[in-house]
Every structure is written in structure tokens, then in C-alpha cells.
Amino acid sequence: MTSVRRIAAFIVVVGASAALLVGAPGIAITFTDVTAASGIKFRHVNGAFGKKYLPETLGSGCAFLDFDNDGWQDVLLINSMPWPSRQGPPSYPALYRNNHDGTFTDVTRQAGLAVQMYGVGVAAADYDNDGNIDIYITALGPNHLFHNLGGGKFKDVTITAGVGDPAFSTSAMWFDYDRDGKLDLFVANYVQWTAEGDLYCTLDGKTKSYCTPESYKGQSATLYHNRGDGTFEDVTRKAGLYDPSSKALGVALIDVAADGWPDVFVANDTQPNKLYRNRHDGTFVDQGMTAGVAFNEAGVARAGMGVDAADYDGSGRQAIIIGNFSNEMMALYANEGNGLFIDEAPSSTIGQASLLTLTFGCFFFDADLDGLLDIFAANGHVSDDINNVQPKVTYAQPAHLFRNLGAKKFEDISTKSGTALQQRVVARGAAYGDIDNDGDLDLLITTNNGPARLLRNDGGNRNHMLRVKTIGTESNRDGIGAKVRVTTDTGPARQVTVKTGSSYCSQSELPLTFGLGTSTSVKSIEITWPNGKVERLPGTASDQVLTVQEGKGVIRAEPIRRTS
């Protein structure tokens, strides 16, 4: 798109939304590192021993999930392992149960999750509608599906279920693409790599460095259809999703045309991004090129990592945020509503601030609960020697926190939100969730070959909020794909989708958080369930957690321990 058309489109969008979205007065928030105090002692193992194997660069993901249904978010951290040719202590994923007092207990072994694998990503959801959240871990083949048996126990059902994708898998996403009430599974796959076929690459012409994905052939993503009997069918080709050129690292749920059918966005590394539109008949068609999200403005494919989709500008349409390589800057694709997207990042604070960083985990969330979705980006390079050839680029990097000011404007408040965000780390996965049930959203970050970090949000809950947990009946039990719309007296309606996937190889909590700013109540709540049925609920007071069951309305309302 030419610069003239781009500016014209920007003026039209701002003119339409500026009257509705004005940045609320800012409140000071601080993210405090509470990792040690919480009892989380996890450290990622990438197996590196000097061979510079490509998988070592990817790190791993993380998740917030309530695996024991006690109403408190637990923590799951994905681990890799030493290479088979090397000896070393075993390494496992780590499941930490929330003790409700700011601390966590490692329950990995008793839960049945002490399984060694070269783990990469995670997606968690109740795939069999039995009321317990299950766990899918992606890996450098094969992947693993752990069925939640209840009572804090999981069982590896990979072989029986038929979802042990043998490829080099990264991100994954549970969603109901055919709206039959059963969750299906999308698995993003990266490149064809083996230790035996590892290539020799160099940055300085002398010593071996990590190869770029361009050195290897791609792998198609996989779509598994849920049969409803505990087994899945590989329908990748049947659904029109087979693409061996893909080198996917991120996947996000999006409904581009707001037609109620879930679409899929895939962030590819050095290959065109894909926007798979749902054709309502079990098949998809890629519209990434025509939508303007496949390449950057110069027509070049970037190194896409993490991705998320949400309505950040109050337009009623989902935009797309993508983490890209250093010297490429992040992408923020605004949804124009006519099938086209425009990348707003190059002319905004987001593009300028992210030019030299390499972003993996990224997502929209309301950090200060003012009703406007902010953006978080977890950064870290893949080459530990990058500074030798690019003096302005570092291996360990600080995070970005972009505060949404309204009218499509952002402010980088990373240096104003505590020293924890300023610490340079080699970050990979990232997720958000309310670990202490105080209403504001905390952060979980993984680092490559390093410790996990748990950052508590201090100050966000000085604004008001409403949290909504969905339970499907005819729809899938988690309500994944449900759109929840909240209306207040002080601003435009806010709509958020229940989803898995997003970020990079990670998953944020399933309950939705609506920042209400100074509003002490909401006028109405409208839920469009995944099957298309619409349920309207009356207004209510703020600072509550509402559990809404499809067809029954609010079945539980609990106050939030909001602090001043």
C-alpha cells in the first residue's frame, strides 16, 4: 500500500474512533518479580553443548491454567532436555499448584507429568468436555496429550488419541473449527531438522553459529478433528491446510469477518504469514496475501514469532500483533473491516521501540484496567554471539510494555513499570493471568536455558474490573470461541474472545478480564456462544468474578479482593 493511501486510511480510522476511545487518566503500575518468593524454581534446559543445534534457540512456552478447578490460576512451564548423545540429569515440564497465598507447590511428579521430552509449546483446554482442563505439549516430535483424570492426576493418552505429531512442533491451539461442540486441535510445525542433518552455518566466517530457518525445508501445520470419543483424525489435507513450505512459530484464533466462525492466523518464520479463513464447510482458504498480512510493506516475509489478535481500538474488529526479528520491528495490523489490514507499527511508538529487539511472546491485555488493551512483548535474540556482528543488537533484551492511550496511540512504559521489566533476559514464552485473584493481570515469562519469571502486577487494580468465566453446554465446555461483550456508562462496549493459543508457544488464562476504569458497574453483558446462540445478561456491579453457563446465565458471582 502506498504511503498516501496508508495515511488516508489512518485518518479515516482515527476519525471514526477518536470520539469513542480516549485514553483514561494513567495510574502507576509496577511489575514486581516474585519468582523466588512464590517458590517457583524452574530452569529451562535447551541441551546446548557447543554444536549450535537449531532447536536450542527456540526455548519454550508456559501457561496459566486452573487444573484442579479451585478458582486459582496454576502455572505450567515447558522444558526441553539434554541431547541423547550427552549425559545429564533428566529435565521435565513443571506444574506448580497455586497455594492461594502467593506461593506455589511443584506437583509435577504426583500429577504424572514427569515425562522427559524436548518440549517447546503448550495448549490447555477441556477437549472431552468432562469439566477438567487437559494439557497438550508440543515438542521436537512426538508431542504429548495428557488427559486430566481429576484429583490432580494426568494420564498420557497420546497414542490412543492419535495426536502425537512427529514433526518439529511449536505453538498449538484448541478451537472448535466446525462448531460441533467438541474442541479440535491446530498444531504449528517449524522445519525439517535432525541432529544427523544439522547444517554448518557461520556469522563471522570462522566459527559455527545457529543456522536460520531458511537453511531448512519447512513443515506443514497439522489440524486434528475431534471425533468425540477420545480420538482425533488428521484432517489437514481435507481442510485445505496442508502447506509444506510453512515454518510456523505462532498461531492465533481470529474471526476476521465477525461471522461467528473461527479463522486461524499463523505467524511464519521467513515465510509468508497465513490467514486461513473458515469456509463454514470444514475447509479453509488462505487470504493472507490479499488481506495484506503475509509480508511487510516492502513485500518481504519477516521472521514471525509470537502473535495475538484482539480489538484494541474499539472498532469492533480484531487487529493482529506479531513479534518479529531484530531490525524488522513488530507488526500491528489494524483491521479495516473490508478484508484488508494496515500495519500501524512503522509509524507508531511500537515500531520505533521494537526495531532492534527480537520479540517472541506477545499479546494484548489490559495491564492498568482502564478499558484499553495494552501490548506486552517478551524479547531475546537467538544468537548468543549477535553483538559481535551487530553492535547495536544484544542477546539478552528488556521487555516492552506499550500502554494504549486510545485513538491508536501507544506509550512505551517499560521503564516506568518497575525494574523487573527492564532486566535484560533471553525471553521466549509469555502469558498473563491473575495469580492472586486481586483483579489485575500478572505475567509469566520463560527464558532460553534460564529461569522462569513470575511478575506480579502491583497497582493495576486501583481501577475497577469485571472477570467472566464461561462454561459451555451445547458449545465446548470451556466456551472457547465465545465472544463476551460488556457495556458501561463511561465508554464504548468492549468485546473479548475466549481463546487458547496466541503469544509464543504459550497460553494465558481462560477467564476474561474487562478493565472498567472508574466505572463501578456495567450496564449489560452479551455472550455470543461458539454455536452462534446469543445470551444477554443484565447489568451488575464491578469487581466481581462471574461464572456464566450457557443457557443458565450467571451461576456464580464472587467478589474480587480489590485493593486501593
Coordinates of C-alpha atoms in Angstrom, one line a residue, residues 13-283:
V13 CA -9.9 5.1 11.2
V14 CA -8.8 7.7 13.8
G15 CA -11.7 10.0 12.8
A16 CA -14.2 7.1 13.3
S17 CA -12.8 6.0 16.7
A18 CA -11.2 9.0 18.4
A19 CA -14.6 10.2 19.7
L20 CA -15.1 6.8 21.3
L21 CA -11.7 6.0 22.6
V22 CA -9.8 8.5 24.7
G23 CA -7.0 7.3 27.0
A24 CA -8.1 7.2 30.6
P25 CA -6.0 9.1 33.2
G26 CA -3.0 6.9 33.8
I27 CA -2.4 5.1 37.1
A28 CA 1.0 3.9 38.1
I29 CA 1.6 0.2 37.8
T30 CA 4.6 -1.8 38.8
F31 CA 5.5 -5.4 37.8
T32 CA 7.4 -7.0 40.7
D33 CA 9.5 -10.1 40.3
V34 CA 8.0 -12.6 42.9
T35 CA 9.6 -15.7 41.4
A36 CA 11.7 -16.6 44.4
A37 CA 9.1 -15.6 46.9
S38 CA 6.5 -17.8 45.1
G39 CA 8.6 -20.9 45.3
I40 CA 9.0 -21.3 41.6
K41 CA 12.5 -22.8 41.0
F42 CA 12.2 -23.9 37.4
R43 CA 15.1 -23.6 34.9
H44 CA 14.8 -24.3 31.2
V45 CA 17.3 -26.8 29.7
N46 CA 18.0 -26.4 26.0
G47 CA 20.7 -29.0 25.8
A48 CA 23.3 -26.7 24.2
F49 CA 26.9 -28.1 24.3
G50 CA 28.6 -26.2 21.5
K51 CA 27.1 -27.9 18.4
K52 CA 24.7 -24.9 17.8
Y53 CA 21.7 -27.1 17.0
L54 CA 18.8 -25.0 15.7
P55 CA 16.2 -26.2 18.3
E56 CA 18.3 -24.8 21.1
T57 CA 17.4 -21.3 20.0
L58 CA 13.6 -21.7 20.4
G59 CA 13.3 -22.0 24.2
S60 CA 9.9 -23.0 25.5
G61 CA 6.5 -21.8 26.4
C62 CA 4.4 -21.5 29.6
A63 CA 0.7 -21.5 30.6
F64 CA -1.7 -20.3 33.2
L65 CA -4.4 -22.9 33.9
D66 CA -6.7 -24.0 36.7
F67 CA -6.0 -27.7 36.5
D68 CA -7.7 -28.5 39.8
N69 CA -10.8 -26.3 39.4
D70 CA -10.3 -24.4 42.7
G71 CA -10.7 -21.0 41.1
W72 CA -6.9 -20.1 41.3
Q73 CA -4.6 -20.0 38.3
D74 CA -1.8 -22.6 38.4
V75 CA 1.5 -22.5 36.4
L76 CA 2.8 -24.9 33.8
L77 CA 6.4 -24.5 32.4
I78 CA 7.6 -26.4 29.4
N79 CA 11.1 -27.8 29.4
S80 CA 13.4 -29.3 26.8
M81 CA 16.2 -31.8 27.6
P82 CA 19.9 -32.7 27.1
W83 CA 20.6 -34.2 23.7
P84 CA 20.6 -38.1 23.6
S85 CA 24.3 -38.0 22.9
R86 CA 25.0 -36.2 26.1
Q87 CA 24.7 -37.3 29.7
G88 CA 22.9 -35.1 32.2
P89 CA 20.1 -35.1 34.8
P90 CA 16.6 -35.6 33.4
S91 CA 14.5 -32.5 32.8
Y92 CA 10.7 -32.4 32.9
P93 CA 7.9 -29.8 32.4
A94 CA 6.9 -28.3 35.7
L95 CA 3.4 -28.0 37.1
Y96 CA 3.0 -25.6 40.0
R97 CA -0.2 -25.6 42.1
N98 CA -1.4 -22.3 43.4
N99 CA -1.5 -22.3 47.2
H100 CA -3.8 -19.2 47.4
D101 CA -1.2 -17.3 49.5
G102 CA 1.2 -16.1 46.9
T103 CA 3.2 -19.3 46.8
F104 CA 3.2 -22.4 44.5
T105 CA 4.0 -26.0 45.1
D106 CA 5.7 -28.2 42.4
V107 CA 3.3 -31.1 41.9
T108 CA 4.8 -32.4 38.6
R109 CA 5.6 -35.9 39.7
Q110 CA 2.4 -36.7 41.6
A111 CA 0.4 -35.2 38.6
G112 CA 2.1 -37.7 36.2
L113 CA 3.8 -35.1 34.1
A114 CA 7.4 -36.0 34.8
V115 CA 7.9 -37.1 31.2
Q116 CA 11.2 -36.2 29.5
M117 CA 10.9 -34.7 26.0
Y118 CA 12.4 -31.9 24.0
G119 CA 9.3 -29.8 24.8
V120 CA 8.6 -26.5 23.1
G121 CA 5.0 -25.3 23.5
V122 CA 1.7 -25.9 25.3
A123 CA -2.1 -25.5 24.8
A124 CA -4.5 -26.4 27.5
A125 CA -8.3 -27.0 27.3
D126 CA -11.0 -29.5 28.2
Y127 CA -11.1 -31.4 24.9
D128 CA -13.5 -34.1 26.2
N129 CA -16.0 -31.8 28.0
D130 CA -15.6 -33.6 31.3
G131 CA -15.0 -30.5 33.3
N132 CA -11.2 -30.9 33.7
I133 CA -8.6 -29.0 31.7
D134 CA -6.3 -31.2 29.7
I135 CA -2.7 -30.4 28.5
Y136 CA -1.1 -30.7 25.1
I137 CA 2.7 -30.3 24.9
T138 CA 4.4 -29.8 21.6
A139 CA 8.0 -31.0 21.1
L140 CA 10.7 -31.9 18.7
G141 CA 8.5 -34.9 18.0
P142 CA 6.5 -36.6 19.2
N143 CA 4.0 -34.3 21.0
H144 CA 2.1 -35.4 24.1
L145 CA -1.5 -35.2 25.2
F146 CA -2.2 -35.5 28.9
H147 CA -5.8 -36.2 29.9
N148 CA -6.8 -34.7 33.2
L149 CA -8.3 -37.5 35.3
G150 CA -9.3 -35.2 38.2
G151 CA -7.8 -35.3 41.7
G152 CA -4.6 -33.7 40.4
K153 CA -3.7 -36.6 38.1
F154 CA -3.0 -36.7 34.4
K155 CA -2.6 -39.7 32.0
D156 CA -0.6 -39.6 28.8
V157 CA -3.2 -40.6 26.1
T158 CA -1.2 -39.5 23.1
I159 CA -1.1 -42.8 21.3
T160 CA -4.8 -43.6 21.9
A161 CA -5.9 -40.1 20.9
G162 CA -3.7 -40.1 17.8
V163 CA -2.3 -36.7 18.2
G164 CA 1.4 -37.5 18.6
D165 CA 2.5 -35.3 15.7
P166 CA 6.1 -36.5 15.0
A167 CA 7.2 -33.2 13.4
F168 CA 9.1 -30.3 15.0
S169 CA 6.1 -28.6 16.6
T170 CA 5.9 -25.2 18.2
S171 CA 2.7 -23.4 19.1
A172 CA -0.7 -25.1 19.3
M173 CA -4.3 -24.0 19.7
W174 CA -7.6 -25.7 20.8
F175 CA -10.6 -24.4 18.9
D176 CA -13.9 -25.7 17.5
Y177 CA -13.5 -25.0 13.8
D178 CA -16.7 -26.8 12.8
R179 CA -18.8 -25.7 15.7
D180 CA -19.9 -29.2 16.7
G181 CA -19.3 -28.6 20.4
K182 CA -16.0 -30.5 20.5
L183 CA -12.6 -28.9 20.6
D184 CA -10.3 -29.6 17.7
L185 CA -6.5 -29.1 17.7
F186 CA -4.3 -27.0 15.4
V187 CA -0.5 -27.7 15.7
A188 CA 2.1 -25.4 14.2
N189 CA 5.2 -27.1 12.8
Y190 CA 8.5 -25.5 12.1
V191 CA 11.3 -27.0 9.9
Q192 CA 12.7 -30.4 8.9
W193 CA 15.6 -30.7 11.3
T194 CA 17.5 -33.7 12.7
A195 CA 20.8 -33.8 14.6
E196 CA 22.2 -36.0 11.8
G197 CA 21.1 -33.5 9.1
D198 CA 22.3 -30.4 11.0
L199 CA 24.0 -27.8 8.8
Y200 CA 27.1 -25.8 9.4
C201 CA 26.4 -22.0 9.4
T202 CA 28.6 -19.1 10.5
L203 CA 28.1 -15.3 11.2
D204 CA 31.8 -14.4 11.1
G205 CA 33.1 -16.8 8.5
K206 CA 35.1 -18.7 11.2
T207 CA 33.0 -20.3 14.0
K208 CA 29.8 -22.2 13.8
S209 CA 26.6 -20.2 14.6
Y210 CA 23.0 -21.1 14.6
C211 CA 21.5 -21.5 11.1
T212 CA 18.5 -19.5 10.1
P213 CA 15.3 -21.4 9.2
E214 CA 15.9 -20.5 5.6
S215 CA 18.6 -23.3 5.6
Y216 CA 16.0 -26.0 6.2
K217 CA 12.8 -27.1 4.4
G218 CA 9.5 -26.3 6.1
Q219 CA 6.8 -28.5 7.6
S220 CA 3.0 -28.3 7.3
A221 CA 0.9 -27.5 10.3
T222 CA -1.5 -30.2 11.4
L223 CA -5.2 -30.0 12.1
Y224 CA -6.8 -32.7 14.2
H225 CA -10.5 -33.1 14.2
N226 CA -12.1 -34.3 17.5
R227 CA -14.2 -37.4 16.9
G228 CA -15.8 -37.1 20.3
D229 CA -14.7 -40.5 21.6
G230 CA -11.3 -39.6 22.8
T231 CA -9.7 -39.9 19.4
F232 CA -8.8 -37.4 16.7
E233 CA -8.5 -37.6 12.9
D234 CA -5.8 -35.8 10.9
V235 CA -7.8 -33.6 8.5
T236 CA -5.0 -31.3 7.4
R237 CA -5.3 -32.0 3.7
K238 CA -9.1 -32.4 3.7
A239 CA -9.3 -28.9 5.4
G240 CA -7.1 -27.3 2.8
L241 CA -4.3 -26.5 5.3
Y242 CA -1.5 -28.7 4.0
D243 CA 1.5 -26.4 3.3
P244 CA 5.0 -28.0 3.5
S245 CA 6.6 -24.6 2.9
S246 CA 5.3 -23.3 6.3
K247 CA 7.7 -22.6 9.1
A248 CA 5.2 -21.7 11.8
L249 CA 6.1 -20.4 15.3
G250 CA 2.8 -18.7 16.4
V251 CA -0.9 -19.3 16.0
A252 CA -3.9 -17.2 17.0
L253 CA -7.6 -17.5 16.9
I254 CA -9.4 -14.7 15.0
D255 CA -12.8 -14.1 13.4
V256 CA -11.9 -11.7 10.6
A257 CA -15.3 -11.1 9.2
A258 CA -17.1 -11.4 12.6
D259 CA -19.3 -14.1 11.1
G260 CA -19.0 -16.4 14.2
W261 CA -16.8 -19.0 12.5
P262 CA -13.2 -19.2 13.9
D263 CA -10.4 -18.3 11.5
V264 CA -6.7 -19.1 12.0
F265 CA -3.7 -16.7 11.8
V266 CA -0.2 -18.3 11.5
A267 CA 3.0 -16.4 12.1
N268 CA 5.7 -17.9 9.9
D269 CA 9.5 -17.5 10.2
T270 CA 11.0 -16.2 7.0
Q271 CA 7.9 -17.4 5.1
P272 CA 4.7 -15.5 4.3
N273 CA 2.2 -15.4 7.2
K274 CA -1.1 -17.2 6.7
L275 CA -4.6 -16.0 7.4
Y276 CA -6.8 -19.1 7.0
R277 CA -10.5 -18.0 6.5
N278 CA -13.1 -20.6 7.7
R279 CA -15.4 -21.5 4.8
H280 CA -18.1 -23.0 7.1
D281 CA -17.8 -26.4 5.5
G282 CA -14.8 -27.9 7.2
T283 CA -12.3 -26.2 4.9

